[in-house]
């Protein structure tokens, strides 16, 4: 992997799971990384600093448009630029059939999983236009290209994230801003553990359907996100990259 020395990267949902692995990946590649989460990832950033990397934590609810604008302004005032952004924060809806999902559950899922990506991209793009380029990766899901029982609101958002990614990629391709989506399969994170806790047979059922025969690791998503943000992916734009052990083509 090429170095990201001198680059400034931000990751949302960086307190745990995929976001934390991606933040660690950016830091280890040499970037200064801003770990953003609704639960401020102070200890996670401090741990990276104690290992000699450059990291800072920032508390932000990505569904809050004004808070996201303030955060991007702070990043630019503090570090001068924003080279790479991974818009990854997400929540699950309680698992039940579509008609039983409440308006409140639907609205909160859309607010975080779709509007949160929208909010972040908007202000990231405005900054990247000023500085002449950058790379953005949005976290969708294998559920962005398939259905999943009992997850209608979540799956609708993950499909929408791909649509948003593709359209924004076209809008800004000529301005040097590349925008891609990552579509993780089932990755062993606190979110997936919670789903499996609620349904103890789920892990066995999922693994049976994953041709790779196992769940993915957060680092395996981080490797793909870092590549998408690197110069090695300089002509990859508007792509939705499945990293799922062949689950969705099975
Ligand atoms: N784990 C999987 O199997 C899997 C599969 C496909 C897609 N994804 C997606 O990957 C992303 C990360 O998932 P994960 O499994 O690491 O989840 P996780 O629950 O382990 O981590 C998500 C992080 O997002 C933060 N967050 C939640 N709401 C927020 C908000 N409003 N503002 C800022 N931060 C907020 C949480 O505090 C948490 O730290 C999500 O978008 C999820 O939908 C996960």
Short mmCIF file of N, CA, C and O and ligand atoms in Angstrom, two decimals, residues 12-20 36-39 60-63 87-92 108 111-113 139-143 154 158 182-192 195, ligand 1:
data_model
loop_
_atom_site.label_atom_id
_atom_site.label_comp_id
_atom_site.label_asym_id
_atom_site.label_seq_id
_atom_site.Cartn_x
_atom_site.Cartn_y
_atom_site.Cartn_z
N UNK A 12 -16.07 8.48 9.62
CA UNK A 12 -17.20 8.56 10.55
C UNK A 12 -17.57 7.15 11.03
O UNK A 12 -17.33 6.17 10.34
N UNK A 13 -18.15 7.11 12.22
CA UNK A 13 -18.44 5.80 12.82
C UNK A 13 -17.15 5.12 13.22
O UNK A 13 -17.02 3.89 13.14
N UNK A 14 -16.19 5.93 13.70
CA UNK A 14 -14.82 5.42 13.91
C UNK A 14 -14.57 4.92 15.33
O UNK A 14 -13.45 4.58 15.67
N UNK A 15 -15.62 4.86 16.16
CA UNK A 15 -15.41 4.38 17.53
C UNK A 15 -15.28 2.86 17.58
O UNK A 15 -14.75 2.32 18.55
N UNK A 16 -15.79 2.18 16.55
CA UNK A 16 -15.84 0.71 16.62
C UNK A 16 -15.86 0.12 15.22
O UNK A 16 -16.04 0.84 14.23
N UNK A 17 -15.71 -1.19 15.17
CA UNK A 17 -15.96 -1.96 13.95
C UNK A 17 -15.19 -1.51 12.73
O UNK A 17 -13.98 -1.25 12.78
N UNK A 18 -15.91 -1.41 11.61
CA UNK A 18 -15.28 -1.11 10.32
C UNK A 18 -14.62 0.27 10.35
O UNK A 18 -13.50 0.45 9.86
N UNK A 19 -15.31 1.26 10.92
CA UNK A 19 -14.77 2.63 10.95
C UNK A 19 -13.47 2.70 11.72
O UNK A 19 -12.51 3.37 11.29
N UNK A 20 -13.41 2.01 12.84
CA UNK A 20 -12.17 2.03 13.64
C UNK A 20 -11.03 1.37 12.86
O UNK A 20 -9.91 1.89 12.81
N UNK A 36 -14.29 10.27 13.83
CA UNK A 36 -15.56 10.95 14.10
C UNK A 36 -16.58 9.92 14.56
O UNK A 36 -16.71 8.86 13.95
N UNK A 37 -17.31 10.22 15.62
CA UNK A 37 -18.37 9.30 16.06
C UNK A 37 -19.32 10.06 16.98
O UNK A 37 -18.94 11.05 17.61
N UNK A 38 -20.54 9.56 17.09
CA UNK A 38 -21.51 10.13 18.03
C UNK A 38 -21.06 9.86 19.47
O UNK A 38 -21.36 10.63 20.38
N UNK A 39 -20.32 8.76 19.66
CA UNK A 39 -19.64 8.49 20.94
C UNK A 39 -18.18 8.82 20.71
O UNK A 39 -17.46 8.05 20.07
N UNK A 60 -19.47 13.90 16.76
CA UNK A 60 -20.43 14.49 15.82
C UNK A 60 -21.51 13.47 15.50
O UNK A 60 -21.23 12.30 15.27
N UNK A 61 -22.76 13.95 15.50
CA UNK A 61 -23.88 13.14 15.02
C UNK A 61 -24.04 13.48 13.54
O UNK A 61 -24.42 14.61 13.21
N UNK A 62 -23.77 12.53 12.67
CA UNK A 62 -23.74 12.83 11.23
C UNK A 62 -25.12 13.20 10.68
O UNK A 62 -25.22 13.74 9.58
N UNK A 63 -26.17 12.91 11.43
CA UNK A 63 -27.52 13.28 10.95
C UNK A 63 -27.80 14.77 11.16
O UNK A 63 -28.81 15.28 10.67
N UNK A 87 -17.24 7.93 4.73
CA UNK A 87 -18.54 8.18 5.38
C UNK A 87 -19.17 6.84 5.70
O UNK A 87 -19.77 6.19 4.85
N UNK A 88 -19.02 6.44 6.94
CA UNK A 88 -19.24 5.03 7.31
C UNK A 88 -20.24 4.84 8.44
O UNK A 88 -20.76 3.75 8.63
N UNK A 89 -20.53 5.91 9.21
CA UNK A 89 -21.42 5.75 10.38
C UNK A 89 -22.76 5.17 9.92
O UNK A 89 -23.30 5.57 8.89
N UNK A 90 -23.27 4.23 10.69
CA UNK A 90 -24.55 3.62 10.32
C UNK A 90 -25.20 2.94 11.50
O UNK A 90 -24.53 2.60 12.48
N UNK A 91 -26.51 2.77 11.39
CA UNK A 91 -27.26 2.04 12.42
C UNK A 91 -28.16 1.01 11.74
O UNK A 91 -28.51 1.17 10.57
N UNK A 92 -28.51 -0.01 12.48
CA UNK A 92 -29.47 -1.01 12.01
C UNK A 92 -30.87 -0.63 12.50
O UNK A 92 -30.99 0.00 13.54
N UNK A 108 -35.25 7.65 11.72
CA UNK A 108 -33.91 7.69 12.31
C UNK A 108 -32.91 6.94 11.42
O UNK A 108 -31.77 7.37 11.25
N UNK A 111 -32.15 9.15 8.61
CA UNK A 111 -31.38 10.32 9.08
C UNK A 111 -29.89 9.99 9.23
O UNK A 111 -29.04 10.80 8.90
N UNK A 112 -29.59 8.79 9.73
CA UNK A 112 -28.18 8.43 9.94
C UNK A 112 -27.58 7.79 8.68
O UNK A 112 -26.54 8.23 8.19
N UNK A 113 -28.25 6.77 8.16
CA UNK A 113 -27.64 5.93 7.12
C UNK A 113 -27.65 6.59 5.74
O UNK A 113 -26.81 6.27 4.89
N UNK A 139 -19.91 4.04 2.93
CA UNK A 139 -20.21 2.65 3.26
C UNK A 139 -21.66 2.33 2.92
O UNK A 139 -22.58 2.88 3.51
N UNK A 140 -21.83 1.45 1.92
CA UNK A 140 -23.13 0.86 1.64
C UNK A 140 -23.12 -0.52 2.30
O UNK A 140 -22.79 -0.62 3.49
N UNK A 141 -23.42 -1.55 1.57
CA UNK A 141 -23.50 -2.89 2.15
C UNK A 141 -23.74 -3.87 1.01
O UNK A 141 -24.18 -3.46 -0.08
N UNK A 142 -23.50 -5.16 1.26
CA UNK A 142 -23.97 -6.16 0.29
C UNK A 142 -25.49 -6.00 0.14
O UNK A 142 -26.07 -6.26 -0.90
N UNK A 143 -26.11 -5.50 1.23
CA UNK A 143 -27.54 -5.18 1.21
C UNK A 143 -27.86 -3.96 0.38
O UNK A 143 -29.02 -3.58 0.25
N UNK A 154 -33.21 -0.10 6.52
CA UNK A 154 -31.74 -0.15 6.40
C UNK A 154 -31.33 -0.45 4.96
O UNK A 154 -30.49 0.23 4.38
N UNK A 158 -29.19 1.67 2.15
CA UNK A 158 -27.92 1.19 1.57
C UNK A 158 -27.99 1.18 0.03
O UNK A 158 -26.98 1.43 -0.63
N UNK A 182 -18.30 1.32 -0.74
CA UNK A 182 -17.83 -0.01 -0.34
C UNK A 182 -19.05 -0.78 0.14
O UNK A 182 -19.90 -0.23 0.85
N UNK A 183 -19.15 -2.05 -0.26
CA UNK A 183 -20.31 -2.86 0.10
C UNK A 183 -19.83 -4.07 0.89
O UNK A 183 -19.56 -5.14 0.32
N UNK A 184 -19.72 -3.92 2.22
CA UNK A 184 -19.22 -5.05 3.00
C UNK A 184 -20.25 -6.18 3.06
O UNK A 184 -21.46 -5.93 3.09
N UNK A 185 -19.74 -7.41 3.09
CA UNK A 185 -20.58 -8.55 3.45
C UNK A 185 -20.75 -8.55 4.96
O UNK A 185 -20.70 -7.50 5.60
N UNK A 186 -20.96 -9.73 5.53
CA UNK A 186 -21.13 -9.77 6.98
C UNK A 186 -19.75 -9.73 7.62
O UNK A 186 -18.91 -10.60 7.40
N UNK A 187 -19.52 -8.67 8.39
CA UNK A 187 -18.21 -8.42 8.98
C UNK A 187 -18.35 -8.50 10.50
O UNK A 187 -19.32 -7.94 11.06
N UNK A 188 -17.43 -9.16 11.14
CA UNK A 188 -17.55 -9.34 12.59
C UNK A 188 -17.24 -8.01 13.30
O UNK A 188 -16.08 -7.65 13.49
N UNK A 189 -18.29 -7.26 13.64
CA UNK A 189 -18.18 -5.97 14.34
C UNK A 189 -19.26 -5.96 15.41
O UNK A 189 -20.15 -6.82 15.42
N UNK A 190 -19.25 -4.93 16.29
CA UNK A 190 -20.33 -4.85 17.29
C UNK A 190 -21.73 -4.88 16.66
O UNK A 190 -22.65 -5.48 17.20
N UNK A 191 -21.89 -4.24 15.46
CA UNK A 191 -23.22 -4.25 14.82
C UNK A 191 -23.64 -5.67 14.45
O UNK A 191 -24.76 -6.10 14.73
N UNK A 192 -22.74 -6.43 13.84
CA UNK A 192 -23.06 -7.80 13.44
C UNK A 192 -23.24 -8.70 14.66
O UNK A 192 -24.13 -9.55 14.71
N UNK A 195 -26.73 -8.30 15.96
CA UNK A 195 -27.71 -9.04 15.16
C UNK A 195 -27.68 -10.52 15.53
O UNK A 195 -28.72 -11.16 15.68
N1 LIG B 1 -20.82 -5.28 10.15
C1 LIG B 1 -21.40 -5.67 9.03
O1 LIG B 1 -21.60 -6.86 8.81
C2 LIG B 1 -21.77 -4.65 7.98
C3 LIG B 1 -22.15 -5.12 6.73
C4 LIG B 1 -22.49 -4.21 5.74
C5 LIG B 1 -22.43 -2.85 5.99
N2 LIG B 1 -22.08 -2.42 7.22
C6 LIG B 1 -22.04 -0.96 7.42
O2 LIG B 1 -20.75 -0.60 7.85
C7 LIG B 1 -20.83 0.58 8.66
C8 LIG B 1 -20.13 0.32 9.97
O3 LIG B 1 -20.75 -0.80 10.56
P1 LIG B 1 -20.13 -1.59 11.80
O4 LIG B 1 -20.54 -2.99 11.62
O5 LIG B 1 -18.71 -1.24 11.99
O6 LIG B 1 -21.06 -0.96 12.93
P2 LIG B 1 -20.78 -0.62 14.46
O7 LIG B 1 -22.12 -0.50 15.09
O8 LIG B 1 -19.82 -1.58 15.00
O9 LIG B 1 -20.12 0.82 14.33
C9 LIG B 1 -20.88 1.91 13.85
C10 LIG B 1 -20.37 3.18 14.49
O10 LIG B 1 -21.18 4.27 14.01
C11 LIG B 1 -21.43 5.15 15.10
N3 LIG B 1 -22.64 5.93 14.85
C12 LIG B 1 -23.93 5.51 14.92
N4 LIG B 1 -24.76 6.53 14.68
C13 LIG B 1 -23.99 7.63 14.46
C14 LIG B 1 -24.27 8.98 14.16
N5 LIG B 1 -25.53 9.43 14.07
N6 LIG B 1 -23.23 9.84 13.99
C15 LIG B 1 -21.95 9.41 14.11
N7 LIG B 1 -21.63 8.14 14.42
C16 LIG B 1 -22.63 7.25 14.58
C17 LIG B 1 -21.59 4.21 16.30
O11 LIG B 1 -21.43 4.90 17.51
C18 LIG B 1 -20.51 3.16 16.02
O12 LIG B 1 -19.28 3.50 16.61
C19 LIG B 1 -22.32 0.88 8.81
O13 LIG B 1 -22.70 1.88 7.87
C20 LIG B 1 -22.98 -0.44 8.48
O14 LIG B 1 -24.29 -0.27 7.99
C21 LIG B 1 -21.74 -3.27 8.23
#
